[in-house]
Short mmCIF file of C-alpha atoms in Angstrom, two decimals:
data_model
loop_
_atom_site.label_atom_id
_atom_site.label_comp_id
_atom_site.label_asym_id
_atom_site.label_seq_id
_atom_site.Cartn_x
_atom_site.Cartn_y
_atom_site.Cartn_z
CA UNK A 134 20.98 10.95 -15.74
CA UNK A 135 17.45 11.24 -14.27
CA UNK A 136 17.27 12.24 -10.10
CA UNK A 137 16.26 8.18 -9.82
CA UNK A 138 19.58 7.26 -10.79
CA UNK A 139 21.38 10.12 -9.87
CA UNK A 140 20.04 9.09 -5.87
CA UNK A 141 20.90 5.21 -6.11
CA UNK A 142 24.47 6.21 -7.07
CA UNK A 143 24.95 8.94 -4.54
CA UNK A 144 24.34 6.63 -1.52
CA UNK A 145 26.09 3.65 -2.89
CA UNK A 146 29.52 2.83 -2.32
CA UNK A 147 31.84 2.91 -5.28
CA UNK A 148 35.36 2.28 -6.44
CA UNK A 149 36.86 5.60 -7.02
CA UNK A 150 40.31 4.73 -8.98
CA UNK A 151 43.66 6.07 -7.74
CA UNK A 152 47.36 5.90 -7.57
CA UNK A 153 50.31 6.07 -5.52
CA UNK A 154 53.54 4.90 -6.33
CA UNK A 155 56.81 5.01 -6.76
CA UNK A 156 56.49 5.13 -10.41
CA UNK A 157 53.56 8.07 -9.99
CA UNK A 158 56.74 9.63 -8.05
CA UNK A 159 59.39 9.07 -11.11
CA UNK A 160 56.76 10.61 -13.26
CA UNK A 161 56.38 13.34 -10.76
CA UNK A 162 60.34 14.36 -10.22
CA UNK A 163 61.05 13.84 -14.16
CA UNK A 164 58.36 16.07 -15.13
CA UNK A 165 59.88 19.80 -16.14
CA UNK A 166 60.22 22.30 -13.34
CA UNK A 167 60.27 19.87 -11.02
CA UNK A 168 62.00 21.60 -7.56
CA UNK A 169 63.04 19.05 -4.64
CA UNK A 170 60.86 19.76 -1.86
CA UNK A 171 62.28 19.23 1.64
CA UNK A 172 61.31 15.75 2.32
CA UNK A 173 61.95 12.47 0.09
CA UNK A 174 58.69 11.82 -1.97
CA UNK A 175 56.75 8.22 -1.14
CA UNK A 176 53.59 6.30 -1.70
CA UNK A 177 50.64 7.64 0.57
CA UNK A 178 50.41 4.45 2.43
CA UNK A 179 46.73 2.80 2.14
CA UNK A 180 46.05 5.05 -0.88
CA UNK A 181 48.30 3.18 -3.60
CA UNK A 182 45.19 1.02 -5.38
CA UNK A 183 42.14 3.38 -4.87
CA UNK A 184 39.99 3.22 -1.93
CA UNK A 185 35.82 2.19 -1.71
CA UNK A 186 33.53 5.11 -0.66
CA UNK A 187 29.88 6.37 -1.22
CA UNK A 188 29.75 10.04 -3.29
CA UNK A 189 27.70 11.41 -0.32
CA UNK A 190 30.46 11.65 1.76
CA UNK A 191 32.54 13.72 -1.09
CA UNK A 192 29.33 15.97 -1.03
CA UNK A 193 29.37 15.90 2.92
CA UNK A 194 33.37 16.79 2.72
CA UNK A 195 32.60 19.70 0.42
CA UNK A 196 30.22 21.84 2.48
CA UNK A 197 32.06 21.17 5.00
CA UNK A 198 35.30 22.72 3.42
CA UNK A 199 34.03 25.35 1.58
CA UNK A 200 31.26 26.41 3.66
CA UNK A 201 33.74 28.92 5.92
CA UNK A 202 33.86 30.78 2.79
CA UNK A 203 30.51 31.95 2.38
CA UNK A 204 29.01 34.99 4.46
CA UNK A 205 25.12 34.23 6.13
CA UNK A 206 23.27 35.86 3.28
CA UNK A 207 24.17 33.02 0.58
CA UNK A 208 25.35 30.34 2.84
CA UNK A 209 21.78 28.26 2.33
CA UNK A 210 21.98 29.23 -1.02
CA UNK A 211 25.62 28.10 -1.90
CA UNK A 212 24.08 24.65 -0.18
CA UNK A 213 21.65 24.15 -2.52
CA UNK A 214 23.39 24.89 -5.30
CA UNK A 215 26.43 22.48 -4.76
CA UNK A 216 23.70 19.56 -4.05
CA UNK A 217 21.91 20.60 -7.79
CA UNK A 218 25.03 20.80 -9.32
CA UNK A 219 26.91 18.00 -7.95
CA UNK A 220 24.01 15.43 -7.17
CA UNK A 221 24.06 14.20 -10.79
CA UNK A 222 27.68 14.74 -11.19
CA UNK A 223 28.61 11.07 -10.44
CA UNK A 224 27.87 7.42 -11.69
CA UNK A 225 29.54 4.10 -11.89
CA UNK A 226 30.90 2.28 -15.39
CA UNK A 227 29.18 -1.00 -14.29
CA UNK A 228 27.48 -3.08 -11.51
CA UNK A 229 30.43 -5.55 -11.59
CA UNK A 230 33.39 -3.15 -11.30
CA UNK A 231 31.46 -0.44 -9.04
CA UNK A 232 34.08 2.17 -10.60
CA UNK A 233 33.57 5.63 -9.92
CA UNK A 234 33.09 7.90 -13.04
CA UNK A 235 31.16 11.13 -13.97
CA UNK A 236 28.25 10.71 -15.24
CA UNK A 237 26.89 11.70 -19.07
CA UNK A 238 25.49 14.99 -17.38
CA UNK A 239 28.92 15.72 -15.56
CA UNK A 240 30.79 15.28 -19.06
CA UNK A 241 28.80 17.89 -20.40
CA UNK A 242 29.72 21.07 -18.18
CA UNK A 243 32.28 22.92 -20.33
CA UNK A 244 34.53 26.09 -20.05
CA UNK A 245 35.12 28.24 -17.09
CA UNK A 246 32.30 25.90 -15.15
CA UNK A 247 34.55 22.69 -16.43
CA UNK A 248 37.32 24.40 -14.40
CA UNK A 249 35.51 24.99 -10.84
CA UNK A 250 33.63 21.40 -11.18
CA UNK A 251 37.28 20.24 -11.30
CA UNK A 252 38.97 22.43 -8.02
CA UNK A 253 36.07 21.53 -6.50
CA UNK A 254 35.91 17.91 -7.20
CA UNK A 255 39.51 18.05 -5.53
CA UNK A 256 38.70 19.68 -2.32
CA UNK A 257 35.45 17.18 -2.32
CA UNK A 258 38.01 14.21 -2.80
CA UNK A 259 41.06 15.62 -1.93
CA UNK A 260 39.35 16.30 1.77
CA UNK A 261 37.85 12.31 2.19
CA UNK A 262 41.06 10.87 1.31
CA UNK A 263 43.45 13.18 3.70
CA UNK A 264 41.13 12.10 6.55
CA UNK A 265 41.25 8.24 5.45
CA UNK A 266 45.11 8.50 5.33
CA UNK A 267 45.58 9.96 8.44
CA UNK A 268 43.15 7.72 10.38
CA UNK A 269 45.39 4.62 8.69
CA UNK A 270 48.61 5.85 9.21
CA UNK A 271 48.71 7.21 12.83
CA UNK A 272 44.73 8.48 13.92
CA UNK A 273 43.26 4.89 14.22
CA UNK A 274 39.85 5.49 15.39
CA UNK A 275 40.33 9.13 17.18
CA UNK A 276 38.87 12.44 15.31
CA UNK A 277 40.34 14.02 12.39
CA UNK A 278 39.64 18.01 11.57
CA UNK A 279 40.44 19.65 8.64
CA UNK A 280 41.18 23.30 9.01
CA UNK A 281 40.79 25.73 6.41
CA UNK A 282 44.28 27.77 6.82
CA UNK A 283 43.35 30.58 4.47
CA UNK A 284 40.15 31.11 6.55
CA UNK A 285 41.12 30.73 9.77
CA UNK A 286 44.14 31.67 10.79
CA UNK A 287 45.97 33.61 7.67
CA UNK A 288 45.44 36.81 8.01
CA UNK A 289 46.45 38.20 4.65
CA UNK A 290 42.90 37.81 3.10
CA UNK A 291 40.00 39.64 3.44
CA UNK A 292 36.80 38.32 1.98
CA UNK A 293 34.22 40.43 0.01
CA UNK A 294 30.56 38.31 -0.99
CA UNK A 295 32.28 34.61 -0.28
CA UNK A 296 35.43 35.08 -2.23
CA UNK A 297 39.08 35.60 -0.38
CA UNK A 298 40.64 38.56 -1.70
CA UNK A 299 44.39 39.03 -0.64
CA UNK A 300 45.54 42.24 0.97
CA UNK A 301 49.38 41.66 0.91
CA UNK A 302 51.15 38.82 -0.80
CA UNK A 303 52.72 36.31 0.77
CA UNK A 304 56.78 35.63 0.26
CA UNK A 305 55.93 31.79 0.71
CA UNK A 306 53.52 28.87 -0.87
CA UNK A 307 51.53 27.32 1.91
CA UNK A 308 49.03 24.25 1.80
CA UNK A 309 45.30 25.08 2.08
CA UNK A 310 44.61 22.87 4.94
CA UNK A 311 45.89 21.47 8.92
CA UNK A 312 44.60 18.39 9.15
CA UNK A 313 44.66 17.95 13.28
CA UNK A 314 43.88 14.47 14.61
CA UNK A 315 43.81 13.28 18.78
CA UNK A 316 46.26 11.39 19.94
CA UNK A 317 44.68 7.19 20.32
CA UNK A 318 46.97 7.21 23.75
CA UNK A 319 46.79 10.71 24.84
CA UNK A 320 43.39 12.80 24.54
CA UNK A 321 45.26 15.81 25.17
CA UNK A 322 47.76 15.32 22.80
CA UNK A 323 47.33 15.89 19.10
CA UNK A 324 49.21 15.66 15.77
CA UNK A 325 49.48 18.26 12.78
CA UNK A 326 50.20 17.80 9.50
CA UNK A 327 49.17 19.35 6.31
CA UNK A 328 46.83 18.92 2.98
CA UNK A 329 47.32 20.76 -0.66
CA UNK A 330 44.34 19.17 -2.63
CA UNK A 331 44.00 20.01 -6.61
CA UNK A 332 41.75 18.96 -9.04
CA UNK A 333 41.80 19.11 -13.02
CA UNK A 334 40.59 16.83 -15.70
CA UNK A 335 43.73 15.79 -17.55
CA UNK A 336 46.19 13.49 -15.76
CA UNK A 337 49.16 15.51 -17.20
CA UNK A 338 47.90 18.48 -15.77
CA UNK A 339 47.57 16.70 -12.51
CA UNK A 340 51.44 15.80 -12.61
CA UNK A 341 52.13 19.61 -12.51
CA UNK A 342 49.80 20.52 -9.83
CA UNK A 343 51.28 17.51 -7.92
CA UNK A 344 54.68 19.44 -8.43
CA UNK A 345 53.26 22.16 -7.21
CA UNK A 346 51.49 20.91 -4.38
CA UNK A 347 54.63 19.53 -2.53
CA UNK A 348 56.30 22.91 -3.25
CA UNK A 349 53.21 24.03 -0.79
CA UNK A 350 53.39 21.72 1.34
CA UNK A 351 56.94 22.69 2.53
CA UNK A 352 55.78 26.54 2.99
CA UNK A 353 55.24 25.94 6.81
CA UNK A 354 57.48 24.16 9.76
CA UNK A 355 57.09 23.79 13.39
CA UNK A 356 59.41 23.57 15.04
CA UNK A 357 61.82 24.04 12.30
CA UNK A 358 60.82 20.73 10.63
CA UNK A 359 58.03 20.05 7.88
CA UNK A 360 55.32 18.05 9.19
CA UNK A 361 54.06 14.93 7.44
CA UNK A 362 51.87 16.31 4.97
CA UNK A 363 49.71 14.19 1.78
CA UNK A 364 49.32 16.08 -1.65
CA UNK A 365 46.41 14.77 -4.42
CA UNK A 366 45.19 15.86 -7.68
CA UNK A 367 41.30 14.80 -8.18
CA UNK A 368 41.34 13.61 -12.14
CA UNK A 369 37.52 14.49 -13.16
CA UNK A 370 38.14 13.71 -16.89
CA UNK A 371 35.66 13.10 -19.48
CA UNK A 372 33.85 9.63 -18.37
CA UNK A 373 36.34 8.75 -15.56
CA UNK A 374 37.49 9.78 -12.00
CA UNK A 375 40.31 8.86 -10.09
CA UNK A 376 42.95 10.19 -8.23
CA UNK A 377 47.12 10.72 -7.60
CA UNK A 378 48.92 10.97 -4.24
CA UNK A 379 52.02 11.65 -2.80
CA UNK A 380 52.87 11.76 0.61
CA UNK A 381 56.38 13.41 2.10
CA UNK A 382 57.84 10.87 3.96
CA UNK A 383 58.33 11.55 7.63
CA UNK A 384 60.02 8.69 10.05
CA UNK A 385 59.03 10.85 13.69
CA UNK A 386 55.94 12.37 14.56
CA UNK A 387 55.82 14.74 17.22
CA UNK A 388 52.95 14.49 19.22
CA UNK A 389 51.94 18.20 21.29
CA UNK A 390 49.75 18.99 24.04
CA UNK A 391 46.40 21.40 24.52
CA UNK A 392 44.55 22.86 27.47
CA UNK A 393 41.87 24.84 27.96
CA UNK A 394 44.32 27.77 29.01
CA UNK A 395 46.42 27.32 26.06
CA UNK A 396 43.25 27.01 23.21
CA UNK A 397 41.64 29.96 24.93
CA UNK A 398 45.44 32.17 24.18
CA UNK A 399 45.06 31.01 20.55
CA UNK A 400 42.56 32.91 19.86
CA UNK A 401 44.60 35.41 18.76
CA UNK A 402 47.07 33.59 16.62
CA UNK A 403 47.99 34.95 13.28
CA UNK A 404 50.14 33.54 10.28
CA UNK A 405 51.47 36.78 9.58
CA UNK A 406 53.23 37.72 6.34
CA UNK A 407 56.03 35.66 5.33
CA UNK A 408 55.21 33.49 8.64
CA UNK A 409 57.49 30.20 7.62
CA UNK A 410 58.24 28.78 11.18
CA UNK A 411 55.68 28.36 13.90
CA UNK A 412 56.15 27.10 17.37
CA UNK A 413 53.75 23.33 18.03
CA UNK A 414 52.39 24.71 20.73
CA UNK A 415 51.09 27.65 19.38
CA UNK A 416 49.97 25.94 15.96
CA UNK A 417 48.08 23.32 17.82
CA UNK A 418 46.15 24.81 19.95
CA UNK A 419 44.86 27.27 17.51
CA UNK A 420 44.12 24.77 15.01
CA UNK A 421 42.46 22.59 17.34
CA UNK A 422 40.66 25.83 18.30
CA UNK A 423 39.29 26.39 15.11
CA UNK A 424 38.76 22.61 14.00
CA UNK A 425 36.34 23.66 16.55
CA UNK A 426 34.82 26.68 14.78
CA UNK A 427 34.33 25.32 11.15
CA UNK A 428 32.17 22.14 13.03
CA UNK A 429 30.50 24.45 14.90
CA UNK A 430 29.62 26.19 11.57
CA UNK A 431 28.79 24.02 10.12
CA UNK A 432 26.18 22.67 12.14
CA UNK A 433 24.66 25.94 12.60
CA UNK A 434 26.17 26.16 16.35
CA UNK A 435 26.34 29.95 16.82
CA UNK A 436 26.90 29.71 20.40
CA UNK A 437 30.28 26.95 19.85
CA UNK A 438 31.52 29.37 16.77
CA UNK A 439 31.40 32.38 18.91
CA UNK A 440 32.84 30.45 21.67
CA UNK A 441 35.90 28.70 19.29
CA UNK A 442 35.96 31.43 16.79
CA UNK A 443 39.46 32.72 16.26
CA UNK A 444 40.17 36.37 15.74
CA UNK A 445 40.84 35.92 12.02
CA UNK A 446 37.79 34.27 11.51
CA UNK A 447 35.82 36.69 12.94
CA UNK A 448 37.21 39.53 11.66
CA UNK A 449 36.20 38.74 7.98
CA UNK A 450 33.36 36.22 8.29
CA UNK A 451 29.65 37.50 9.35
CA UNK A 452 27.18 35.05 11.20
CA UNK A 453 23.43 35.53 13.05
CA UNK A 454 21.66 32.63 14.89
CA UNK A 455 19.96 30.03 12.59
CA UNK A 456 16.91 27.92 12.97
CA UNK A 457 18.24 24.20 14.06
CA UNK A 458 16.85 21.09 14.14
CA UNK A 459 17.10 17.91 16.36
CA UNK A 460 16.97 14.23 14.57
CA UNK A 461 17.64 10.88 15.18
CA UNK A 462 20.36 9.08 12.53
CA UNK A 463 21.72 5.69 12.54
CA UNK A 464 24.48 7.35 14.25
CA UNK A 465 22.99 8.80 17.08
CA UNK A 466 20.82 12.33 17.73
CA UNK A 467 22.21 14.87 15.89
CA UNK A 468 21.54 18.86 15.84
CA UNK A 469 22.05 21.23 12.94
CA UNK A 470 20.49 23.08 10.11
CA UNK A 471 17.86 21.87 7.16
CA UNK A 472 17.41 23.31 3.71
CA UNK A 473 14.85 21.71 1.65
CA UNK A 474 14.39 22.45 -1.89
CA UNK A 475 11.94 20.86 -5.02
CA UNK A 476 13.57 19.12 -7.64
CA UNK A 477 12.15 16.95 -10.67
CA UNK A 478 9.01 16.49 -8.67
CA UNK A 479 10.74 15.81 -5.23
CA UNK A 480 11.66 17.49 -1.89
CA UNK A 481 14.91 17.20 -1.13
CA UNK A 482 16.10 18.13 2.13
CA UNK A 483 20.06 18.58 2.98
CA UNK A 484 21.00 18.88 6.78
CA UNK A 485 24.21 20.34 8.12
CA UNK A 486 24.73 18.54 11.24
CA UNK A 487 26.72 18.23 14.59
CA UNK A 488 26.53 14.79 17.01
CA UNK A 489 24.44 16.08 19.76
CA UNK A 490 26.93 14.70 22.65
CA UNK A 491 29.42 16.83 20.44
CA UNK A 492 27.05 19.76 20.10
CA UNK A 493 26.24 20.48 23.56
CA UNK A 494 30.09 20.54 24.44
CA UNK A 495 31.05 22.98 21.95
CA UNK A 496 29.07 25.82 23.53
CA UNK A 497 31.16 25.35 27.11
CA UNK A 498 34.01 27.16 28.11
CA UNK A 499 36.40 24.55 28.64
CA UNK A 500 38.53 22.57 25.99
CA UNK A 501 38.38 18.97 27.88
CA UNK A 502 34.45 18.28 27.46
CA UNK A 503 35.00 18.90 23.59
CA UNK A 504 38.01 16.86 23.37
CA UNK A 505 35.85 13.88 25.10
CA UNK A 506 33.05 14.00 23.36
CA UNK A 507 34.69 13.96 19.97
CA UNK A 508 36.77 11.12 21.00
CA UNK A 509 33.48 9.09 22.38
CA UNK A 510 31.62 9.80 19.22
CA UNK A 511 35.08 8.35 17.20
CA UNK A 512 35.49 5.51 18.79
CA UNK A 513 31.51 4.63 18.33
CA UNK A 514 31.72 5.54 14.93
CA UNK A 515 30.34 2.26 13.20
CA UNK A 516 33.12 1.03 10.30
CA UNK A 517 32.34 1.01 6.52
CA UNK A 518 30.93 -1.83 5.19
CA UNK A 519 33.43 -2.03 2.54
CA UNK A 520 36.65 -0.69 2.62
CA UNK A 521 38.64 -2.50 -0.41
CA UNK A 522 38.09 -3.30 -3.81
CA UNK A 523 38.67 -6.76 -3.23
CA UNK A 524 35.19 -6.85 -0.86
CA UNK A 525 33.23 -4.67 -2.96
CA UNK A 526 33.78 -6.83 -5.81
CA UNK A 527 33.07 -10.21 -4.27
CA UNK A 528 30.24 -11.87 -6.33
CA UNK A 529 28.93 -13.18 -3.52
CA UNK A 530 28.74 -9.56 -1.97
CA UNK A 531 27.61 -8.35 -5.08
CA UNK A 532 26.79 -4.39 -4.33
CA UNK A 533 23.28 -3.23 -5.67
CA UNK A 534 22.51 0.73 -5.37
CA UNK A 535 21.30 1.82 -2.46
CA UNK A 536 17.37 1.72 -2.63
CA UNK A 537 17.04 3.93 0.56
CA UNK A 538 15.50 7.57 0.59
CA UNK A 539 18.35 8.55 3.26
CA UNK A 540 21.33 8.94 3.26
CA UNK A 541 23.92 9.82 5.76
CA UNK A 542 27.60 10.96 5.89
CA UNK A 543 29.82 11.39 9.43
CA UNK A 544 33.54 12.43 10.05
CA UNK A 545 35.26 11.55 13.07
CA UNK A 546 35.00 14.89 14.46
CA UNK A 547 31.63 14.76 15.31
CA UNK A 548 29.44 16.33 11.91
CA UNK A 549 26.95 14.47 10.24
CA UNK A 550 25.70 15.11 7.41
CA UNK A 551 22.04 13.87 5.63
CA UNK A 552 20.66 13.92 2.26
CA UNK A 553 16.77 12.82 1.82
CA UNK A 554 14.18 12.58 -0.99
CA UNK A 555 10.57 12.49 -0.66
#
């Protein structure tokens, strides 16, 4: 795959493949080893038939993830080398079906690599389809965050040039991610639930790690109940992509309150060893504190991260002011970092980005002026243009690849994120 084709596919939107079912669920509990978690299993509602998205916003959902991970001195650097990796990782079987596969370049990466392209693959995926569930099955059109547990609030790891390194082990499996979403009817009310995202390249292989992943994603309650929680395996195998789900089924969602008072107290929240049960009020209000630190981050916001930065985060992760730029997208003015690299003859510039009316909340002291603007931006959020199969595939609609030189990603939340060639 040439950077050409490699760009059209990128920005287009695509069938990515997926299942989940009741049958996916038989397959699951039948499998050996198989432990009951503490919740029946069901079909991830919305994700039983695939869904329609454009690669760029796996990409987006991937620095944004990961990028907590990484100290200053190689942050730019780990950018541009997931964008030169990954940029000619994907392509589609035809113009008919749209279906998501990886592409003749992507088939080639072998051994150890092989294994990374696949765990990352499932945070990229894992990541855009936790958000799209929760915005269908309780968000609507507020903001969804996904919090990075292990780098944020767990305080078992320390982390030496980017990668954790555990200083005491933990007595109990817990998922990788919160996934924290405003309440539609209440903006200072928000939910909780969880995310364990895998990724492999053989679907038996996914069926374990699906096994394993519910395991995980009873390792923390509030309250003394398991939230609602969704658990996926990313299948990158050779020539095809697609994915599993399962989601515990929960009947009641609690819904719990912030304040500034409250977030500001949560900065020093800990999951401390063997930490099973945690109160709502404390959980939410330091996740929603540091939904608030990995945007900031990741739009360059030194002023919000310090401001939102939890005490775990801090203590292991090393920052300095960055060079920031404003622009104008099709979805508003946006502020945040740019990295531009050559490639095949081209400049391609990545930028990290934060909605401005987002941006210039983050660095205040109080809680509500966040909470607004994210919900503004939300709600203003223009809707895909596809959304199912069934449009993408409409002859009349036929879908041709994106001849554009731009292309841009957003999450609820507020980041934004922008991929150009020149």
């Amino acid at each position: 795959m040439d950077l050409e084709q490699a760009r059209k596919v990128v920005g287009s939107y695509a069938y990515l493949h997926g299942e989940s079912s009741h049958g996916l669920i038989r397959r699951v509990m039948n499998a050996p080893g198989f432990v009951n978690p503490g919740k029946t299993l069901s079909p991830a509602s919305s994700l039983q038939k695939g869904v329609v998205l454009r690669p760029v916003e796996a990409l987006h959902q991937l620095a944004y993830a990961t990028a907590p991970r990484y100290q200053d001195d190689v942050l730019d650097m780990y950018t541009q080398w997931g964008l030169l990796r990954y940029l000619g990782f994907f392509d589609v079987v035809d113009k008919k079906s749209r279906r998501l596969k990886v592409s003749d370049a992507g088939c080639r990466i072998a051994g150890n690599q092989r294994r990374v392209t696949s765990e990352e693959m499932g945070i990229a995926f894992g990541g855009l389809l936790a958000r799209r569930w929760f915005a269908w099955t309780g968000a609507g059109r507020a903001p969804v965050s996904i919090v990075d547990v292990d780098a944020t609030l767990d305080d078992r790891y320390v982390f030496a040039g980017g990668a954790p390194r555990a200083v005491r082990k933990s007595g109990k499996n817990r998922p990788d991610y919160l996934l924290v979403a405003a309440d539609p009817h209440a903006r200072n009310h928000y939910r909780i639930r969880t995310l364990e995202c895998k990724g492999t390249k053989s679907r038996s292989t996914a069926i374990r790690q699906l096994q394993k992943a519910v395991r995980q994603l009873d390792g923390i309650t509030v309250d003394g109940k398991i939230p609602s929680g969704i658990a996926t395996s990313i299948i990158a195998s050779n020539g095809a992509l697609s994915y599993l789900a399962i989601d515990p089924a929960d009947e009641e969602e609690p819904k719990h309150e912030v304040s500034s008072t409250w977030i500001n107290e949560a900065g020093h929240f800990r999951l401390g060893e063997d930490t099973r049960d945690l109160s709502s009020h404390a959980l939410t209000n330091a996740a929603v504190r540091a939904s608030w630190a990995m945007l900031a981050d990741f739009g360059g916001n030194f002023t919000g991260l310090e401001r939102w930065m939890p005490g775990v985060m801090r203590n292991r992760l090393t920052r300095r002011p960055r060079d920031r730029v404003n622009f104008s997208t099709p979805l508003g003015n946006a502020v945040g970092t740019s990295v531009t690299f050559s490639f095949a003859g081209r400049q391609i510039t990545a930028r990290h980005a934060i909605s401005e009316s987002v941006d210039q909340t983050l660095g205040q002291d109080r809680a509500e002026p966040v909470i607004e603007a994210q919900v503004t931006f939300a709600e203003q959020l223009p809707q895909p243009e596809y959304e199912t199969i069934e449009q993408l595939s409409r002859p009349e609609e036929q879908v041709e690849p994106d001849d554009s030189n731009e292309f841009y990603s957003a999450t609820s939340d507020g980041s934004i994120f922008s991929l150009s060639f020149r």
